[in-house]
Short mmCIF file of C-alpha atoms in Angstrom, two decimals:
data_model
loop_
_atom_site.label_atom_id
_atom_site.label_comp_id
_atom_site.label_asym_id
_atom_site.label_seq_id
_atom_site.Cartn_x
_atom_site.Cartn_y
_atom_site.Cartn_z
CA MET A 1 0.22 -0.06 -0.52
CA PRO A 2 1.06 3.58 -0.68
CA ASN A 3 2.51 6.15 2.13
CA PHE A 4 2.80 9.57 2.32
CA GLU A 5 4.78 9.34 5.48
CA GLY A 6 7.25 13.04 4.81
CA GLN A 7 4.99 13.81 2.32
CA THR A 8 2.91 17.20 1.41
CA VAL A 9 0.12 16.84 -0.57
CA VAL A 10 -1.84 19.68 -2.77
CA VAL A 11 -5.55 18.34 -3.50
CA THR A 12 -7.76 21.71 -4.54
CA GLY A 13 -11.10 21.70 -4.18
CA GLY A 14 -10.36 19.39 -1.26
CA THR A 15 -13.29 20.04 0.86
CA ARG A 16 -16.17 18.58 -0.42
CA GLY A 17 -16.96 15.12 -2.37
CA ILE A 18 -13.98 13.48 -4.41
CA GLY A 19 -12.06 15.72 -3.77
CA ARG A 20 -12.98 16.15 -0.09
CA ALA A 21 -12.53 12.10 0.10
CA ILE A 22 -8.14 12.65 -1.61
CA ALA A 23 -8.02 14.74 0.84
CA GLU A 24 -8.34 12.03 3.83
CA ALA A 25 -7.09 9.72 2.27
CA PHE A 26 -3.91 10.91 2.02
CA LEU A 27 -4.09 11.86 5.90
CA ALA A 28 -4.80 8.82 5.96
CA ASP A 29 -1.83 6.99 4.29
CA GLY A 30 1.29 10.11 6.47
CA ALA A 31 0.57 13.15 3.98
CA GLN A 32 1.02 16.58 5.45
CA VAL A 33 -2.17 18.17 3.43
CA ALA A 34 -2.85 21.33 2.32
CA VAL A 35 -6.74 21.48 0.82
CA THR A 36 -7.62 24.68 -1.65
CA TYR A 37 -11.30 26.05 -1.59
CA ALA A 38 -13.23 28.68 -3.82
CA SER A 39 -15.68 29.95 -1.47
CA ASN A 40 -18.26 26.99 0.61
CA ASP A 41 -16.68 29.26 3.59
CA ALA A 42 -19.13 27.10 6.30
CA THR A 43 -18.24 23.69 4.81
CA ALA A 44 -14.86 24.73 4.92
CA GLU A 45 -14.47 24.54 8.53
CA ALA A 46 -17.36 21.47 9.42
CA PHE A 47 -14.32 20.35 7.63
CA LYS A 48 -11.51 21.65 9.63
CA ALA A 49 -13.12 21.07 12.57
CA GLU A 50 -14.02 17.60 11.93
CA MET A 51 -10.07 16.41 10.37
CA GLN A 52 -8.12 18.60 13.44
CA GLU A 53 -8.47 16.84 17.20
CA GLN A 54 -7.28 12.67 14.40
CA TYR A 55 -5.30 14.70 12.04
CA GLU A 56 -4.11 17.70 13.97
CA GLY A 57 -1.03 20.42 12.54
CA LYS A 58 -1.65 18.05 9.27
CA LEU A 59 -4.29 19.78 7.00
CA HIS A 60 -4.19 23.40 6.35
CA ILE A 61 -6.61 25.54 4.18
CA ARG A 62 -6.50 27.78 2.31
CA LYS A 63 -9.31 29.91 0.39
CA PHE A 64 -8.61 31.16 -3.18
CA ASP A 65 -9.58 30.55 -7.07
CA VAL A 66 -7.19 28.47 -8.37
CA SER A 67 -8.07 30.94 -11.77
CA ASP A 68 -6.33 33.63 -9.88
CA HIS A 69 -3.12 33.36 -11.42
CA ASP A 70 -1.77 35.85 -8.72
CA ALA A 71 -3.38 33.95 -6.57
CA CYS A 72 -2.03 30.26 -6.85
CA GLU A 73 1.49 32.09 -6.88
CA GLN A 74 1.08 33.24 -3.23
CA PHE A 75 -0.12 29.98 -2.22
CA PHE A 76 2.59 27.79 -3.65
CA LYS A 77 5.43 30.60 -2.23
CA PHE A 78 2.82 29.47 0.70
CA ILE A 79 3.72 25.56 0.23
CA ASP A 80 7.29 26.42 -0.81
CA ASP A 81 7.85 28.59 2.88
CA GLU A 82 5.98 27.19 5.15
CA LEU A 83 5.66 23.73 4.20
CA GLY A 84 8.94 22.93 2.89
CA GLY A 85 7.23 22.16 -0.59
CA CYS A 86 4.92 19.96 -1.94
CA GLN A 87 5.04 16.22 -3.59
CA VAL A 88 2.01 15.93 -4.43
CA VAL A 89 -0.42 18.04 -6.15
CA VAL A 90 -4.33 17.61 -7.03
CA ASN A 91 -5.99 18.58 -9.22
CA ASN A 92 -9.76 18.51 -7.96
CA SER A 93 -11.32 22.04 -8.00
CA GLY A 94 -13.82 21.87 -11.15
CA ILE A 95 -17.42 23.51 -12.20
CA ARG A 96 -20.10 23.18 -14.51
CA LYS A 97 -23.38 25.65 -15.89
CA ASP A 98 -24.86 22.61 -19.00
CA ASN A 99 -26.78 24.52 -21.76
CA VAL A 100 -27.12 23.84 -24.63
CA LEU A 101 -24.54 25.53 -27.00
CA ALA A 102 -26.76 27.80 -28.99
CA ALA A 103 -28.07 28.85 -25.56
CA LEU A 104 -25.00 28.96 -23.59
CA ASP A 105 -24.03 32.19 -21.67
CA PRO A 106 -20.46 33.24 -22.86
CA ASN A 107 -19.39 33.94 -19.40
CA ASP A 108 -20.58 31.02 -18.22
CA TRP A 109 -19.08 28.99 -20.96
CA GLN A 110 -16.35 31.70 -19.88
CA ARG A 111 -16.08 30.98 -16.08
CA VAL A 112 -16.28 26.97 -16.95
CA ILE A 113 -13.09 27.48 -18.96
CA GLU A 114 -10.90 29.54 -16.53
CA VAL A 115 -11.85 27.20 -13.40
CA ASN A 116 -11.99 24.06 -15.32
CA LEU A 117 -8.78 24.57 -17.24
CA THR A 118 -6.97 27.61 -16.79
CA GLY A 119 -6.56 26.85 -13.25
CA THR A 120 -5.23 23.62 -13.51
CA PHE A 121 -2.42 25.62 -16.05
CA ASN A 122 -1.80 28.08 -13.02
CA MET A 123 -1.60 24.75 -10.29
CA SER A 124 0.60 23.02 -12.74
CA LYS A 125 2.67 25.75 -13.35
CA PHE A 126 3.71 26.91 -9.60
CA ALA A 127 3.78 22.88 -9.01
CA VAL A 128 6.28 22.39 -11.84
CA ARG A 129 8.53 24.96 -10.82
CA SER A 130 7.99 23.80 -6.64
CA MET A 131 8.39 19.90 -7.33
CA MET A 132 12.10 20.61 -10.11
CA ARG A 133 14.10 21.51 -7.44
CA LYS A 134 13.95 18.09 -5.60
CA ARG A 135 13.99 16.75 -9.49
CA TYR A 136 10.40 14.83 -7.65
CA GLY A 137 6.79 15.11 -7.88
CA ARG A 138 3.44 13.67 -8.42
CA ILE A 139 0.61 16.09 -10.43
CA ILE A 140 -2.97 14.67 -11.14
CA ASN A 141 -5.39 15.67 -12.98
CA ILE A 142 -9.52 14.97 -12.60
CA THR A 143 -11.05 14.41 -15.06
CA THR A 144 -14.03 12.80 -16.36
CA PRO A 145 -15.63 10.30 -19.98
CA SER A 146 -17.56 13.10 -20.73
CA GLY A 147 -13.90 14.80 -21.79
CA LYS A 148 -13.45 11.97 -24.47
CA HIS A 149 -17.19 11.76 -25.35
CA GLY A 150 -19.10 14.10 -24.84
CA ILE A 151 -22.03 14.00 -23.22
CA LYS A 152 -25.06 16.48 -24.57
CA GLY A 153 -25.41 19.88 -23.08
CA GLN A 154 -21.99 19.92 -21.91
CA SER A 155 -20.00 21.36 -24.65
CA SER A 156 -18.51 23.89 -21.65
CA TYR A 157 -17.36 21.71 -19.74
CA SER A 158 -15.77 18.87 -22.20
CA ALA A 159 -14.29 21.17 -23.67
CA SER A 160 -12.33 21.86 -20.84
CA LYS A 161 -12.21 18.90 -19.21
CA ALA A 162 -10.34 18.02 -22.95
CA GLY A 163 -7.81 20.21 -22.20
CA GLN A 164 -6.44 19.01 -19.01
CA VAL A 165 -5.95 15.77 -21.23
CA GLY A 166 -4.21 17.90 -23.96
CA LEU A 167 -2.67 19.63 -21.10
CA THR A 168 -1.30 16.56 -19.11
CA ARG A 169 0.16 14.62 -22.38
CA SER A 170 2.35 17.63 -23.17
CA LEU A 171 3.42 19.15 -19.55
CA SER A 172 4.54 14.93 -18.55
CA LYS A 173 7.17 15.42 -21.82
CA GLU A 174 8.39 18.75 -20.50
CA VAL A 175 8.94 17.80 -16.72
CA ALA A 176 9.57 13.68 -17.03
CA SER A 177 13.86 14.39 -16.92
CA ARG A 178 12.87 15.59 -13.14
CA LYS A 179 11.15 12.50 -12.33
CA ILE A 180 7.70 14.65 -12.23
CA THR A 181 5.11 12.39 -13.51
CA VAL A 182 1.58 13.88 -14.73
CA ASN A 183 -1.23 11.86 -14.82
CA CYS A 184 -5.25 12.77 -15.27
CA VAL A 185 -7.79 10.10 -13.05
CA SER A 186 -11.74 10.20 -14.63
CA PRO A 187 -14.27 9.61 -13.24
CA GLY A 188 -17.54 8.12 -14.23
CA PHE A 189 -20.74 8.86 -12.24
CA ILE A 190 -19.85 9.25 -9.10
CA GLU A 191 -22.29 10.25 -6.32
CA THR A 192 -21.52 13.77 -5.26
CA GLU A 193 -23.83 16.99 -4.42
CA LEU A 194 -21.67 17.44 -8.69
CA ILE A 195 -24.20 15.23 -10.09
CA ALA A 196 -27.49 15.71 -7.17
CA ASP A 197 -28.76 18.62 -9.98
CA LEU A 198 -29.40 15.39 -12.86
CA PRO A 199 -32.72 14.69 -13.20
CA GLU A 200 -34.33 11.06 -12.21
CA GLU A 201 -34.99 10.40 -15.20
CA MET A 202 -31.43 11.76 -16.03
CA VAL A 203 -30.21 9.91 -13.37
CA LYS A 204 -31.88 6.03 -14.75
CA ALA A 205 -30.45 6.99 -17.81
CA TYR A 206 -26.90 7.34 -16.81
CA LYS A 207 -26.14 4.00 -14.13
CA ALA A 208 -28.23 1.87 -17.08
CA GLN A 209 -24.68 2.39 -19.11
CA VAL A 210 -21.76 1.54 -16.56
CA PRO A 211 -21.52 -2.22 -16.33
CA LEU A 212 -21.54 -2.00 -13.00
CA GLY A 213 -24.66 -1.28 -12.27
CA ARG A 214 -24.01 1.16 -10.18
CA PHE A 215 -22.31 4.99 -9.58
CA GLY A 216 -19.03 5.27 -7.91
CA THR A 217 -18.48 6.36 -4.74
CA ALA A 218 -15.54 9.27 -3.35
CA GLN A 219 -13.42 7.08 -2.27
CA GLU A 220 -13.11 4.89 -5.08
CA VAL A 221 -11.69 7.42 -6.68
CA ALA A 222 -9.68 8.51 -4.31
CA HIS A 223 -7.17 5.13 -4.81
CA SER A 224 -6.89 5.45 -8.17
CA VAL A 225 -5.41 9.10 -7.08
CA LEU A 226 -3.19 7.50 -4.57
CA PHE A 227 -2.30 4.12 -6.77
CA LEU A 228 -0.35 7.69 -9.14
CA ALA A 229 0.99 9.52 -7.01
CA SER A 230 2.63 6.74 -5.63
CA LYS A 231 6.85 6.10 -5.47
CA GLU A 232 5.38 2.66 -6.93
CA ALA A 233 3.80 4.44 -10.21
CA SER A 234 6.97 6.23 -11.25
CA TYR A 235 6.96 4.25 -14.80
CA ILE A 236 3.00 6.31 -15.39
CA THR A 237 3.50 9.46 -16.56
CA GLY A 238 0.41 11.38 -19.70
CA ALA A 239 -1.68 8.40 -18.74
CA THR A 240 -5.84 8.56 -17.88
CA LEU A 241 -7.03 6.03 -15.47
CA GLU A 242 -10.27 5.14 -15.75
CA CYS A 243 -12.24 5.06 -12.70
CA THR A 244 -16.24 4.65 -14.37
CA GLY A 245 -17.40 1.58 -13.75
CA GLY A 246 -16.66 0.28 -16.93
CA LEU A 247 -18.09 3.36 -19.28
#
């Protein structure tokens, strides 16, 4: 089993849903974890309160928008100066603003691209600068099958996630000589608040498409992330690990 004692892990969007499950899994395996969030203070405070007793001093929470280049730079200054750098970065922050393309508000399109794709660029840029000094690192980008297959009404979301895969493949080649790997985990339908607003009929239709006959759990996604973040996954880079139940 992977062990992350002595490592510092960054998880964006790490106070709820899949991000929280990933952060908890790294904490349980001994890592020091810094999570980010953009707006939900109540959720962040609740997460901190729940984790404080068991992981006192090992969980750090910072509020900022990953689409803000300067904010990301300041965050990594904290990571480098206060925590001694990081070994793992998980780009999990993501939003959806669904609509058919002909009716899609250009501001909604722009916002989805900014958070999902530009946010991945910003965080990866400063992560690489931090990791190169120690010639080691793991970057894992949380993408989605909609970036590969497309989903009706999700042109902005699908485009941003397909962009993450392209970014991953290019960056993996740029940093391979520094022993930094860059991969994606692609969760399918996972029981989180991100899909809680889907109509019941759509949920039934999506479940019918999954060969395993159910939606996945956030913990199952976390296990996939921990594998790619481990030292044992040193020969895997530029890849996308699908956690989809067979989609």
